[in-house]
Amino acid sequence: MPAYDPSTNPLNNNEWAFPLTECFHIAAMALSVGMIVLVDLRLLGVGLRGQTAAQLVAETELWTLAGLAVVIASGLMIFSSDPVAYLHSGPFLFKMAALLVATVYNYTIHRMVACGNASPLAGKLVGSFSLALWCSLVFAGIFIAFA
């Protein structure tokens, strides 16, 4: 099997393709993480006090899922531009691990606590951990450019 040649990838052959894909990736990340952060802030007791965390989960779940779908699709396209370089990038590998953990956490423990009758302390712990996970993922994405 011949070695992968990044110059054959459409994202590398058009001056607008890669930056435009990055824009979609970043906007979708802001959308999905932003929706999750709204719920986290409510769990922490510092935001949107007029609604319960369960109401916020229900109102933001479609936007969160849509954002994650675009993030994953655009991320796969970006990854295809030079997979060897990405697979040798520490920040990229961390970001992928953090994305997996944060997504599983969001749709299991985070959702259970937000939609259940958990204690305020449990909400604060779950919200804090969720914020830390998603922030680490965003920062790892930024540092991919410097690795």
Coordinates of N, CA and C in Angstrom, one line a residue:
M1 N 0.8 -1.2 0.0 CA 0.0 0.0 0.0 C 0.9 1.2 0.0
P2 N 0.6 2.2 -0.9 CA 1.5 3.4 -1.0 C 1.3 4.3 0.3
A3 N 2.3 5.0 0.6 CA 2.2 6.0 1.8 C 1.2 7.1 1.4
Y4 N 0.6 7.6 2.5 CA -0.4 8.7 2.4 C 0.3 9.9 1.9
D5 N -0.2 10.6 0.9 CA 0.4 11.8 0.4 C -0.6 13.0 0.7
P6 N -0.3 13.8 1.7 CA -1.2 14.9 2.1 C -1.5 15.9 1.0
S7 N -0.6 16.0 -0.1 CA -0.9 16.9 -1.2 C -2.0 16.5 -2.0
T8 N -2.5 15.3 -1.9 CA -3.7 14.8 -2.6 C -5.0 15.1 -1.9
N9 N -5.0 15.6 -0.7 CA -6.2 15.9 0.0 C -6.8 17.3 -0.4
P10 N -8.1 17.3 -0.7 CA -8.7 18.6 -1.2 C -8.5 19.7 -0.2
L11 N -8.4 19.5 1.1 CA -8.2 20.6 2.1 C -6.8 21.2 1.9
N12 N -5.9 20.5 1.3 CA -4.5 21.0 1.1 C -4.3 21.6 -0.3
N13 N -5.3 21.5 -1.1 CA -5.2 22.0 -2.5 C -6.0 23.2 -2.8
N14 N -6.7 23.8 -1.9 CA -7.4 25.0 -2.1 C -7.2 25.9 -0.9
E15 N -6.8 27.1 -1.2 CA -6.4 28.0 -0.1 C -7.5 28.3 0.9
W16 N -8.8 28.1 0.5 CA -9.9 28.4 1.4 C -10.5 27.2 2.1
A17 N -10.2 26.0 1.6 CA -10.8 24.8 2.1 C -10.5 24.5 3.6
F18 N -9.2 24.5 3.9 CA -8.8 24.2 5.3 C -9.3 25.3 6.3
P19 N -9.0 26.6 6.0 CA -9.5 27.6 6.9 C -11.0 27.6 7.1
L20 N -11.8 27.4 6.0 CA -13.2 27.3 6.1 C -13.7 26.2 7.0
T21 N -13.0 25.0 6.8 CA -13.3 23.9 7.6 C -13.0 24.1 9.1
E22 N -11.9 24.8 9.4 CA -11.5 25.2 10.7 C -12.6 26.1 11.3
C23 N -13.1 27.1 10.5 CA -14.1 28.0 11.0 C -15.4 27.2 11.5
F24 N -15.8 26.3 10.6 CA -17.0 25.4 11.0 C -16.7 24.6 12.3
H25 N -15.5 24.1 12.4 CA -15.1 23.3 13.5 C -15.1 24.1 14.8
I26 N -14.5 25.3 14.7 CA -14.5 26.2 15.9 C -15.9 26.7 16.3
A27 N -16.7 27.1 15.3 CA -18.0 27.6 15.6 C -18.9 26.5 16.2
A28 N -18.8 25.3 15.7 CA -19.6 24.2 16.2 C -19.1 23.8 17.6
M29 N -17.8 23.9 17.8 CA -17.3 23.6 19.2 C -17.8 24.7 20.2
A30 N -17.8 25.9 19.7 CA -18.3 27.0 20.6 C -19.8 26.7 20.9
L31 N -20.6 26.3 19.9 CA -22.0 26.0 20.1 C -22.2 24.9 21.1
S32 N -21.6 23.7 20.8 CA -21.8 22.6 21.7 C -21.3 22.8 23.1
V33 N -20.0 23.3 23.2 CA -19.5 23.5 24.6 C -20.3 24.6 25.3
G34 N -20.7 25.6 24.5 CA -21.5 26.7 25.1 C -22.8 26.2 25.7
M35 N -23.4 25.3 25.0 CA -24.7 24.8 25.6 C -24.4 23.9 26.8
I36 N -23.3 23.2 26.8 CA -23.0 22.4 28.0 C -22.6 23.3 29.2
V37 N -21.9 24.4 28.9 CA -21.5 25.3 29.9 C -22.7 26.0 30.6
L38 N -23.7 26.3 29.8 CA -25.0 26.8 30.4 C -25.5 25.9 31.5
V39 N -25.5 24.6 31.2 CA -26.0 23.6 32.2 C -25.0 23.6 33.3
D40 N -23.7 23.6 33.1 CA -22.7 23.6 34.1 C -22.9 24.8 35.1
L41 N -23.1 25.9 34.5 CA -23.2 27.1 35.3 C -24.5 27.0 36.2
R42 N -25.5 26.5 35.6 CA -26.7 26.3 36.4 C -26.5 25.3 37.6
L43 N -25.7 24.2 37.3 CA -25.4 23.2 38.3 C -24.5 23.9 39.4
L44 N -23.7 24.9 39.0 CA -22.9 25.6 40.0 C -23.7 26.6 40.7
G45 N -24.9 26.9 40.3 CA -25.7 27.9 40.9 C -25.4 29.3 40.6
V46 N -24.7 29.6 39.5 CA -24.3 30.9 39.1 C -24.9 31.4 37.8
G47 N -25.8 30.6 37.2 CA -26.4 31.1 36.0 C -27.8 30.6 35.7
L48 N -28.6 31.4 35.1 CA -29.9 31.1 34.7 C -30.7 30.5 35.8
R49 N -30.8 31.2 36.9 CA -31.5 30.7 38.1 C -33.0 30.5 37.9
G50 N -33.6 31.1 36.8 CA -35.0 30.9 36.5 C -35.4 29.6 36.0
Q51 N -34.4 28.8 35.6 CA -34.7 27.5 35.1 C -33.9 26.4 35.8
T52 N -34.4 25.2 35.8 CA -33.7 24.1 36.5 C -32.7 23.6 35.5
A53 N -31.7 22.9 36.0 CA -30.7 22.2 35.1 C -31.4 21.3 34.1
A54 N -32.4 20.6 34.6 CA -33.1 19.6 33.7 C -33.8 20.4 32.6
Q55 N -34.4 21.5 32.9 CA -35.0 22.3 31.8 C -33.9 22.8 30.8
L56 N -32.8 23.2 31.3 CA -31.7 23.6 30.4 C -31.2 22.5 29.5
V57 N -31.1 21.3 30.1 CA -30.6 20.1 29.3 C -31.6 19.9 28.2
A58 N -32.9 19.9 28.5 CA -34.0 19.7 27.5 C -33.9 20.7 26.4
E59 N -33.7 22.0 26.8 CA -33.8 23.1 25.8 C -32.5 23.2 25.0
T60 N -31.4 22.7 25.5 CA -30.1 22.8 24.7 C -29.6 21.5 24.1
E61 N -30.3 20.4 24.3 CA -29.8 19.1 23.9 C -29.7 19.0 22.4
L62 N -30.6 19.5 21.6 CA -30.5 19.5 20.1 C -29.4 20.3 19.6
W63 N -29.2 21.5 20.2 CA -28.0 22.3 19.8 C -26.7 21.7 20.2
T64 N -26.7 21.1 21.3 CA -25.4 20.4 21.8 C -25.1 19.3 20.8
L65 N -26.1 18.4 20.5 CA -25.8 17.3 19.6 C -25.5 17.7 18.2
A66 N -26.2 18.8 17.7 CA -25.9 19.3 16.4 C -24.4 19.8 16.3
G67 N -24.0 20.6 17.4 CA -22.7 21.1 17.4 C -21.7 20.0 17.5
L68 N -21.9 19.0 18.3 CA -21.0 17.8 18.4 C -20.9 17.1 17.0
A69 N -22.0 16.9 16.3 CA -21.9 16.3 15.0 C -21.1 17.0 14.0
V70 N -21.2 18.3 14.0 CA -20.4 19.2 13.1 C -19.0 19.2 13.5
V71 N -18.7 19.2 14.8 CA -17.3 19.2 15.3 C -16.7 17.9 14.9
I72 N -17.3 16.8 15.1 CA -16.7 15.5 14.7 C -16.5 15.4 13.2
A73 N -17.5 15.8 12.4 CA -17.4 15.7 11.0 C -16.3 16.6 10.5
S74 N -16.2 17.8 10.9 CA -15.2 18.8 10.5 C -13.8 18.4 11.0
G75 N -13.8 17.8 12.2 CA -12.6 17.3 12.8 C -12.0 16.2 12.0
L76 N -12.8 15.3 11.6 CA -12.3 14.2 10.7 C -11.8 14.7 9.4
M77 N -12.4 15.7 8.9 CA -11.9 16.3 7.6 C -10.5 17.0 7.9
I78 N -10.4 17.7 9.0 CA -9.1 18.4 9.3 C -8.1 17.3 9.5
F79 N -8.4 16.3 10.3 CA -7.5 15.2 10.5 C -7.0 14.6 9.2
S80 N -7.9 14.4 8.2 CA -7.5 13.8 7.0 C -6.5 14.6 6.2
S81 N -6.3 15.9 6.5 CA -5.3 16.7 5.8 C -3.9 16.3 6.1
D82 N -3.6 15.7 7.2 CA -2.3 15.2 7.5 C -2.3 14.3 8.8
P83 N -2.9 13.1 8.6 CA -3.1 12.2 9.7 C -1.8 11.9 10.5
V84 N -0.7 11.7 9.8 CA 0.6 11.3 10.4 C 1.0 12.4 11.4
A85 N 1.0 13.6 10.9 CA 1.4 14.7 11.8 C 0.4 14.8 13.1
Y86 N -0.9 14.6 12.9 CA -1.8 14.7 14.0 C -1.6 13.5 15.0
L87 N -1.3 12.4 14.4 CA -1.1 11.2 15.3 C 0.2 11.3 16.1
H88 N 1.1 12.2 15.7 CA 2.4 12.4 16.4 C 2.3 13.7 17.3
S89 N 1.1 14.3 17.4 CA 1.0 15.5 18.2 C 0.4 15.2 19.6
G90 N 1.1 15.5 20.6 CA 0.7 15.3 22.0 C -0.7 16.0 22.3
P91 N -0.8 17.3 21.9 CA -2.0 18.0 22.2 C -3.2 17.4 21.4
F92 N -3.0 16.9 20.2 CA -4.1 16.2 19.5 C -4.5 15.0 20.2
L93 N -3.6 14.1 20.6 CA -3.9 12.9 21.3 C -4.6 13.2 22.6
F94 N -4.2 14.2 23.3 CA -4.9 14.6 24.5 C -6.3 15.0 24.2
K95 N -6.4 15.8 23.2 CA -7.8 16.4 22.8 C -8.7 15.2 22.5
M96 N -8.2 14.2 21.8 CA -9.1 13.1 21.4 C -9.5 12.3 22.6
A97 N -8.6 12.1 23.6 CA -8.9 11.4 24.8 C -9.9 12.2 25.6
A98 N -9.7 13.5 25.7 CA -10.6 14.4 26.5 C -11.9 14.5 25.8
L99 N -12.0 14.5 24.5 CA -13.3 14.5 23.8 C -14.1 13.2 24.1
L100 N -13.4 12.1 24.1 CA -14.1 10.9 24.4 C -14.6 10.9 25.9
V101 N -13.8 11.2 26.8 CA -14.2 11.3 28.2 C -15.3 12.3 28.4
A102 N -15.1 13.5 27.9 CA -16.1 14.6 28.1 C -17.5 14.2 27.5
T103 N -17.5 13.6 26.3 CA -18.7 13.2 25.7 C -19.4 12.1 26.5
V104 N -18.7 11.1 26.8 CA -19.3 10.0 27.6 C -19.8 10.6 29.0
Y105 N -19.0 11.4 29.6 CA -19.4 12.0 30.9 C -20.6 12.9 30.7
N106 N -20.7 13.7 29.7 CA -21.8 14.6 29.4 C -23.1 13.8 29.3
Y107 N -23.1 12.7 28.5 CA -24.3 11.9 28.3 C -24.6 10.8 29.3
T108 N -23.8 10.8 30.4 CA -24.1 9.8 31.4 C -24.2 10.5 32.8
I109 N -23.1 10.7 33.5 CA -23.1 11.3 34.8 C -23.7 12.7 34.8
H110 N -23.2 13.5 33.9 CA -23.6 14.9 33.9 C -25.1 15.0 33.7
R111 N -25.6 14.3 32.7 CA -27.1 14.3 32.4 C -27.9 13.7 33.6
M112 N -27.4 12.7 34.2 CA -28.1 12.0 35.3 C -28.2 13.0 36.5
V113 N -27.2 13.7 36.8 CA -27.2 14.7 37.9 C -28.1 15.9 37.5
A114 N -27.9 16.4 36.3 CA -28.7 17.6 35.9 C -30.2 17.3 35.8
C115 N -30.5 16.1 35.4 CA -32.0 15.8 35.2 C -32.6 15.1 36.5
G116 N -31.7 14.8 37.4 CA -32.2 14.1 38.6 C -32.4 15.1 39.8
N117 N -32.6 14.5 41.0 CA -32.7 15.3 42.2 C -31.4 15.2 43.0
A118 N -30.3 15.5 42.4 CA -29.0 15.4 43.1 C -28.9 16.6 44.1
S119 N -28.1 16.4 45.1 CA -27.8 17.5 46.0 C -27.0 18.6 45.4
P120 N -27.1 19.8 45.9 CA -26.4 21.0 45.4 C -24.9 20.7 45.3
L121 N -24.4 20.0 46.3 CA -22.9 19.6 46.3 C -22.6 18.7 45.1
A122 N -23.4 17.7 44.8 CA -23.2 16.9 43.7 C -23.2 17.7 42.4
G123 N -24.2 18.6 42.3 CA -24.3 19.4 41.1 C -23.1 20.3 40.9
K124 N -22.5 20.8 42.0 CA -21.3 21.6 41.9 C -20.1 20.8 41.5
L125 N -20.0 19.6 42.0 CA -18.9 18.7 41.7 C -19.0 18.3 40.2
V126 N -20.1 17.9 39.8 CA -20.3 17.4 38.4 C -20.1 18.6 37.5
G127 N -20.7 19.7 37.8 CA -20.6 20.9 36.9 C -19.1 21.4 36.8
S128 N -18.4 21.4 37.9 CA -17.0 21.8 37.9 C -16.1 20.8 37.1
F129 N -16.4 19.5 37.3 CA -15.6 18.5 36.5 C -15.9 18.7 35.0
S130 N -17.2 18.9 34.7 CA -17.5 19.0 33.3 C -16.9 20.3 32.7
L131 N -16.9 21.4 33.4 CA -16.2 22.6 32.9 C -14.7 22.4 32.7
A132 N -14.1 21.7 33.6 CA -12.7 21.4 33.5 C -12.4 20.5 32.3
L133 N -13.2 19.5 32.1 CA -13.0 18.6 30.9 C -13.1 19.4 29.6
W134 N -14.2 20.1 29.4 CA -14.4 20.8 28.2 C -13.4 22.0 28.0
C135 N -13.0 22.6 29.0 CA -12.0 23.7 28.9 C -10.6 23.0 28.5
S136 N -10.3 21.9 29.1 CA -9.0 21.2 28.7 C -9.1 20.8 27.2
L137 N -10.2 20.4 26.7 CA -10.3 20.0 25.3 C -10.1 21.2 24.4
V138 N -10.8 22.3 24.8 CA -10.6 23.5 23.9 C -9.2 24.0 23.9
F139 N -8.5 24.0 25.1 CA -7.1 24.5 25.2 C -6.2 23.5 24.4
A140 N -6.5 22.2 24.5 CA -5.7 21.3 23.7 C -5.8 21.5 22.2
G141 N -7.0 21.9 21.8 CA -7.2 22.2 20.4 C -6.3 23.4 20.0
I142 N -6.3 24.4 20.8 CA -5.5 25.6 20.5 C -4.0 25.2 20.4
F143 N -3.5 24.3 21.3 CA -2.1 24.0 21.4 C -1.7 23.0 20.3
I144 N -2.6 22.4 19.5 CA -2.2 21.6 18.4 C -1.4 22.4 17.4
A145 N -1.7 23.6 17.2 CA -1.0 24.4 16.2 C 0.5 24.7 16.7
F146 N 0.8 24.5 17.9 CA 2.1 24.8 18.4 C 3.0 23.5 18.6
A147 N 2.4 22.4 18.4 CA 3.1 21.1 18.6 C 3.9 20.7 17.4

